[in-house]
């Protein structure tokens, strides 16, 4: 078991695949044997607040968001860092599908290629509805067929890719 007291709080993604490692503290563990597969300091918040940095898990990537406003993609099977960026944006992942992470920042919806760390699309909430209150509260998103469905407390939006 891990000796690092950090909790990985997954807000979005796939954490139920039997072949996918379990992320705890600063390491990844085999689900069946409990054997440590790899470790990475990227899994720990730089502010030392007791939380890990994992916010979403895609098909092949752990998407990390640290308190220093950096975002990192780690290969879920090897722990190898695929990319790292620093952003003032407060992107909150809501869901993932394949290797795409989708969510929002309070002003817009966005999707990122988790393998490359690059933006795929961004849609300002004002383009979906001119009333600024429409998307102010709530916020859930799921992949559906070849697109996404986003809902707030006041509106449901279907997005086709």
PDB file of C-alpha atoms in Angstrom:
ATOM      1  CA  UNK A   1       0.000   0.000   0.000  1.00  0.00           C
ATOM      2  CA  UNK A   2       0.971   3.612  -0.449  1.00  0.00           C
ATOM      3  CA  UNK A   3       2.806   5.464   2.290  1.00  0.00           C
ATOM      4  CA  UNK A   4       1.856   8.857   0.912  1.00  0.00           C
ATOM      5  CA  UNK A   5      -1.346  10.242   2.472  1.00  0.00           C
ATOM      6  CA  UNK A   6      -2.925  11.859  -0.582  1.00  0.00           C
ATOM      7  CA  UNK A   7      -6.458  11.193  -1.752  1.00  0.00           C
ATOM      8  CA  UNK A   8      -7.111  10.971  -5.494  1.00  0.00           C
ATOM      9  CA  UNK A   9     -10.553  12.497  -6.053  1.00  0.00           C
ATOM     10  CA  UNK A  10     -11.856  11.617  -9.496  1.00  0.00           C
ATOM     11  CA  UNK A  11     -14.448  14.081 -10.671  1.00  0.00           C
ATOM     12  CA  UNK A  12     -14.800  12.572 -14.107  1.00  0.00           C
ATOM     13  CA  UNK A  13     -13.765   9.580 -16.087  1.00  0.00           C
ATOM     14  CA  UNK A  14     -13.393   5.866 -15.991  1.00  0.00           C
ATOM     15  CA  UNK A  15     -12.240   4.369 -12.725  1.00  0.00           C
ATOM     16  CA  UNK A  16     -13.980   1.009 -13.075  1.00  0.00           C
ATOM     17  CA  UNK A  17     -11.947  -0.853 -15.729  1.00  0.00           C
ATOM     18  CA  UNK A  18     -10.598  -4.108 -14.274  1.00  0.00           C
ATOM     19  CA  UNK A  19      -7.353  -3.774 -16.255  1.00  0.00           C
ATOM     20  CA  UNK A  20      -6.760  -0.143 -15.295  1.00  0.00           C
ATOM     21  CA  UNK A  21      -4.437   0.512 -12.339  1.00  0.00           C
ATOM     22  CA  UNK A  22      -5.798   2.021  -9.130  1.00  0.00           C
ATOM     23  CA  UNK A  23      -4.275   5.428  -8.367  1.00  0.00           C
ATOM     24  CA  UNK A  24      -3.556   6.035  -4.680  1.00  0.00           C
ATOM     25  CA  UNK A  25      -1.237   8.591  -3.149  1.00  0.00           C
ATOM     26  CA  UNK A  26       1.760   8.980  -5.441  1.00  0.00           C
ATOM     27  CA  UNK A  27       1.504   5.609  -7.195  1.00  0.00           C
ATOM     28  CA  UNK A  28      -0.474   3.227  -9.390  1.00  0.00           C
ATOM     29  CA  UNK A  29      -1.295  -0.300  -8.209  1.00  0.00           C
ATOM     30  CA  UNK A  30      -2.439  -3.466  -9.949  1.00  0.00           C
ATOM     31  CA  UNK A  31      -6.107  -4.054  -9.052  1.00  0.00           C
ATOM     32  CA  UNK A  32      -5.667  -7.803  -8.626  1.00  0.00           C
ATOM     33  CA  UNK A  33      -2.325  -8.218  -6.892  1.00  0.00           C
ATOM     34  CA  UNK A  34      -1.942  -4.837  -5.179  1.00  0.00           C
ATOM     35  CA  UNK A  35       1.587  -4.622  -6.593  1.00  0.00           C
ATOM     36  CA  UNK A  36       2.908  -1.102  -7.176  1.00  0.00           C
ATOM     37  CA  UNK A  37       3.303  -0.546 -10.932  1.00  0.00           C
ATOM     38  CA  UNK A  38       4.762   2.960 -10.998  1.00  0.00           C
ATOM     39  CA  UNK A  39       4.978   6.184  -8.983  1.00  0.00           C
ATOM     40  CA  UNK A  40       4.971   9.862  -9.927  1.00  0.00           C
ATOM     41  CA  UNK A  41       5.337  13.075  -7.949  1.00  0.00           C
ATOM     42  CA  UNK A  42       2.861  14.573 -10.442  1.00  0.00           C
ATOM     43  CA  UNK A  43       0.083  12.726  -8.566  1.00  0.00           C
ATOM     44  CA  UNK A  44       0.645  14.907  -5.479  1.00  0.00           C
ATOM     45  CA  UNK A  45      -0.561  18.494  -5.090  1.00  0.00           C
ATOM     46  CA  UNK A  46       2.277  20.987  -4.772  1.00  0.00           C
ATOM     47  CA  UNK A  47       0.480  22.807  -1.943  1.00  0.00           C
ATOM     48  CA  UNK A  48       0.582  19.644   0.215  1.00  0.00           C
ATOM     49  CA  UNK A  49      -3.112  19.822   1.003  1.00  0.00           C
ATOM     50  CA  UNK A  50      -3.539  16.058   1.313  1.00  0.00           C
ATOM     51  CA  UNK A  51      -5.212  15.678  -2.053  1.00  0.00           C
ATOM     52  CA  UNK A  52      -3.958  14.177  -5.229  1.00  0.00           C
ATOM     53  CA  UNK A  53      -4.106  15.837  -8.603  1.00  0.00           C
ATOM     54  CA  UNK A  54      -6.103  13.276 -10.636  1.00  0.00           C
ATOM     55  CA  UNK A  55      -9.312  14.845 -11.919  1.00  0.00           C
ATOM     56  CA  UNK A  56     -10.177  12.488 -14.781  1.00  0.00           C
ATOM     57  CA  UNK A  57      -9.104   9.167 -16.232  1.00  0.00           C
ATOM     58  CA  UNK A  58      -9.559   8.482 -19.931  1.00  0.00           C
ATOM     59  CA  UNK A  59      -8.901   5.356 -21.944  1.00  0.00           C
ATOM     60  CA  UNK A  60      -5.100   5.759 -21.691  1.00  0.00           C
ATOM     61  CA  UNK A  61      -4.414   8.925 -19.703  1.00  0.00           C
ATOM     62  CA  UNK A  62      -4.752  10.266 -16.171  1.00  0.00           C
ATOM     63  CA  UNK A  63      -5.622  13.968 -16.455  1.00  0.00           C
ATOM     64  CA  UNK A  64      -4.122  15.922 -13.541  1.00  0.00           C
ATOM     65  CA  UNK A  65      -4.864  19.435 -12.293  1.00  0.00           C
ATOM     66  CA  UNK A  66      -2.592  20.840  -9.587  1.00  0.00           C
ATOM     67  CA  UNK A  67      -3.129  23.750  -7.232  1.00  0.00           C
ATOM     68  CA  UNK A  68      -0.317  25.624  -9.012  1.00  0.00           C
ATOM     69  CA  UNK A  69      -2.672  25.762 -12.049  1.00  0.00           C
ATOM     70  CA  UNK A  70      -0.688  23.232 -14.035  1.00  0.00           C
ATOM     71  CA  UNK A  71      -2.304  20.460 -16.029  1.00  0.00           C
ATOM     72  CA  UNK A  72      -0.533  17.192 -16.772  1.00  0.00           C
ATOM     73  CA  UNK A  73      -1.291  14.041 -18.733  1.00  0.00           C
ATOM     74  CA  UNK A  74       0.207  10.760 -17.492  1.00  0.00           C
ATOM     75  CA  UNK A  75       0.073   7.468 -19.369  1.00  0.00           C
ATOM     76  CA  UNK A  76      -2.169   5.411 -17.072  1.00  0.00           C
ATOM     77  CA  UNK A  77      -0.222   2.182 -17.627  1.00  0.00           C
ATOM     78  CA  UNK A  78       3.370   3.425 -17.406  1.00  0.00           C
ATOM     79  CA  UNK A  79       3.160   6.673 -15.427  1.00  0.00           C
ATOM     80  CA  UNK A  80       5.136   8.442 -18.167  1.00  0.00           C
ATOM     81  CA  UNK A  81       4.393  12.165 -18.417  1.00  0.00           C
ATOM     82  CA  UNK A  82       2.884  12.837 -21.840  1.00  0.00           C
ATOM     83  CA  UNK A  83       2.537  16.619 -21.545  1.00  0.00           C
ATOM     84  CA  UNK A  84       2.356  19.474 -19.038  1.00  0.00           C
ATOM     85  CA  UNK A  85       0.940  22.998 -19.346  1.00  0.00           C
ATOM     86  CA  UNK A  86       0.316  25.947 -17.081  1.00  0.00           C
ATOM     87  CA  UNK A  87      -2.991  27.717 -17.432  1.00  0.00           C
ATOM     88  CA  UNK A  88      -4.883  30.482 -15.660  1.00  0.00           C
ATOM     89  CA  UNK A  89      -8.084  28.747 -16.769  1.00  0.00           C
ATOM     90  CA  UNK A  90      -9.946  26.831 -14.047  1.00  0.00           C
ATOM     91  CA  UNK A  91     -11.112  23.940 -16.233  1.00  0.00           C
ATOM     92  CA  UNK A  92     -13.185  21.380 -14.330  1.00  0.00           C
ATOM     93  CA  UNK A  93     -13.497  18.001 -16.058  1.00  0.00           C
ATOM     94  CA  UNK A  94     -17.044  16.670 -16.034  1.00  0.00           C
ATOM     95  CA  UNK A  95     -16.689  13.532 -18.132  1.00  0.00           C
ATOM     96  CA  UNK A  96     -14.426  11.687 -20.520  1.00  0.00           C
ATOM     97  CA  UNK A  97     -14.825   9.405 -23.494  1.00  0.00           C
ATOM     98  CA  UNK A  98     -12.019   7.531 -25.238  1.00  0.00           C
ATOM     99  CA  UNK A  99      -9.106   9.961 -24.718  1.00  0.00           C
ATOM    100  CA  UNK A 100     -11.133  13.172 -24.629  1.00  0.00           C
ATOM    101  CA  UNK A 101     -11.842  15.072 -21.397  1.00  0.00           C
ATOM    102  CA  UNK A 102     -14.797  17.475 -21.480  1.00  0.00           C
ATOM    103  CA  UNK A 103     -15.947  20.025 -18.938  1.00  0.00           C
ATOM    104  CA  UNK A 104     -16.117  23.719 -18.275  1.00  0.00           C
ATOM    105  CA  UNK A 105     -14.625  26.735 -16.575  1.00  0.00           C
ATOM    106  CA  UNK A 106     -17.784  28.613 -15.610  1.00  0.00           C
ATOM    107  CA  UNK A 107     -17.679  30.642 -18.825  1.00  0.00           C
ATOM    108  CA  UNK A 108     -17.546  27.949 -21.502  1.00  0.00           C
ATOM    109  CA  UNK A 109     -17.606  24.254 -22.265  1.00  0.00           C
ATOM    110  CA  UNK A 110     -14.431  22.729 -23.636  1.00  0.00           C
ATOM    111  CA  UNK A 111     -12.907  19.421 -24.665  1.00  0.00           C
ATOM    112  CA  UNK A 112      -9.246  18.401 -24.552  1.00  0.00           C
ATOM    113  CA  UNK A 113      -7.261  15.665 -26.216  1.00  0.00           C
ATOM    114  CA  UNK A 114      -5.881  13.956 -23.099  1.00  0.00           C
ATOM    115  CA  UNK A 115      -3.028  12.261 -24.986  1.00  0.00           C
ATOM    116  CA  UNK A 116      -1.674  15.556 -26.362  1.00  0.00           C
ATOM    117  CA  UNK A 117      -2.963  18.131 -23.891  1.00  0.00           C
ATOM    118  CA  UNK A 118      -4.442  20.223 -26.669  1.00  0.00           C
ATOM    119  CA  UNK A 119      -7.851  21.886 -26.900  1.00  0.00           C
ATOM    120  CA  UNK A 120     -10.276  20.284 -29.344  1.00  0.00           C
ATOM    121  CA  UNK A 121     -13.096  22.800 -29.022  1.00  0.00           C
ATOM    122  CA  UNK A 122     -14.461  25.561 -26.802  1.00  0.00           C
ATOM    123  CA  UNK A 123     -18.031  26.863 -26.746  1.00  0.00           C
ATOM    124  CA  UNK A 124     -18.794  29.984 -24.683  1.00  0.00           C
ATOM    125  CA  UNK A 125     -22.017  29.669 -22.682  1.00  0.00           C
ATOM    126  CA  UNK A 126     -23.093  32.993 -24.208  1.00  0.00           C
ATOM    127  CA  UNK A 127     -23.143  31.289 -27.628  1.00  0.00           C
ATOM    128  CA  UNK A 128     -25.622  28.733 -26.285  1.00  0.00           C
ATOM    129  CA  UNK A 129     -27.874  31.168 -24.415  1.00  0.00           C
ATOM    130  CA  UNK A 130     -27.521  34.946 -23.977  1.00  0.00           C
ATOM    131  CA  UNK A 131     -28.947  34.820 -20.411  1.00  0.00           C
ATOM    132  CA  UNK A 132     -25.882  34.618 -18.097  1.00  0.00           C
ATOM    133  CA  UNK A 133     -27.949  32.848 -15.414  1.00  0.00           C
ATOM    134  CA  UNK A 134     -28.765  29.848 -17.636  1.00  0.00           C
ATOM    135  CA  UNK A 135     -25.504  27.999 -16.936  1.00  0.00           C
ATOM    136  CA  UNK A 136     -24.533  29.551 -13.589  1.00  0.00           C
ATOM    137  CA  UNK A 137     -25.539  26.565 -11.428  1.00  0.00           C
ATOM    138  CA  UNK A 138     -25.576  22.844 -11.817  1.00  0.00           C
ATOM    139  CA  UNK A 139     -23.492  21.323 -14.546  1.00  0.00           C
ATOM    140  CA  UNK A 140     -23.306  17.717 -15.616  1.00  0.00           C
ATOM    141  CA  UNK A 141     -22.001  16.283 -18.849  1.00  0.00           C
ATOM    142  CA  UNK A 142     -21.975  12.855 -20.498  1.00  0.00           C
ATOM    143  CA  UNK A 143     -20.835  11.529 -23.832  1.00  0.00           C
ATOM    144  CA  UNK A 144     -23.663  10.342 -26.046  1.00  0.00           C
ATOM    145  CA  UNK A 145     -23.219   8.628 -29.406  1.00  0.00           C
ATOM    146  CA  UNK A 146     -20.828  10.903 -31.345  1.00  0.00           C
ATOM    147  CA  UNK A 147     -21.381  13.967 -29.158  1.00  0.00           C
ATOM    148  CA  UNK A 148     -22.007  15.269 -25.665  1.00  0.00           C
ATOM    149  CA  UNK A 149     -24.987  16.242 -23.526  1.00  0.00           C
ATOM    150  CA  UNK A 150     -24.538  19.054 -20.994  1.00  0.00           C
ATOM    151  CA  UNK A 151     -27.143  20.074 -18.445  1.00  0.00           C
ATOM    152  CA  UNK A 152     -27.373  22.938 -15.999  1.00  0.00           C
ATOM    153  CA  UNK A 153     -30.191  23.571 -13.562  1.00  0.00           C
ATOM    154  CA  UNK A 154     -32.039  25.472 -16.311  1.00  0.00           C
ATOM    155  CA  UNK A 155     -31.037  23.991 -19.683  1.00  0.00           C
ATOM    156  CA  UNK A 156     -29.994  20.784 -21.446  1.00  0.00           C
ATOM    157  CA  UNK A 157     -27.785  21.111 -24.519  1.00  0.00           C
ATOM    158  CA  UNK A 158     -26.802  18.454 -27.053  1.00  0.00           C
ATOM    159  CA  UNK A 159     -23.467  18.940 -28.789  1.00  0.00           C
ATOM    160  CA  UNK A 160     -22.594  17.032 -31.970  1.00  0.00           C
ATOM    161  CA  UNK A 161     -18.993  16.470 -33.007  1.00  0.00           C
TER     162      UNK A 161
END
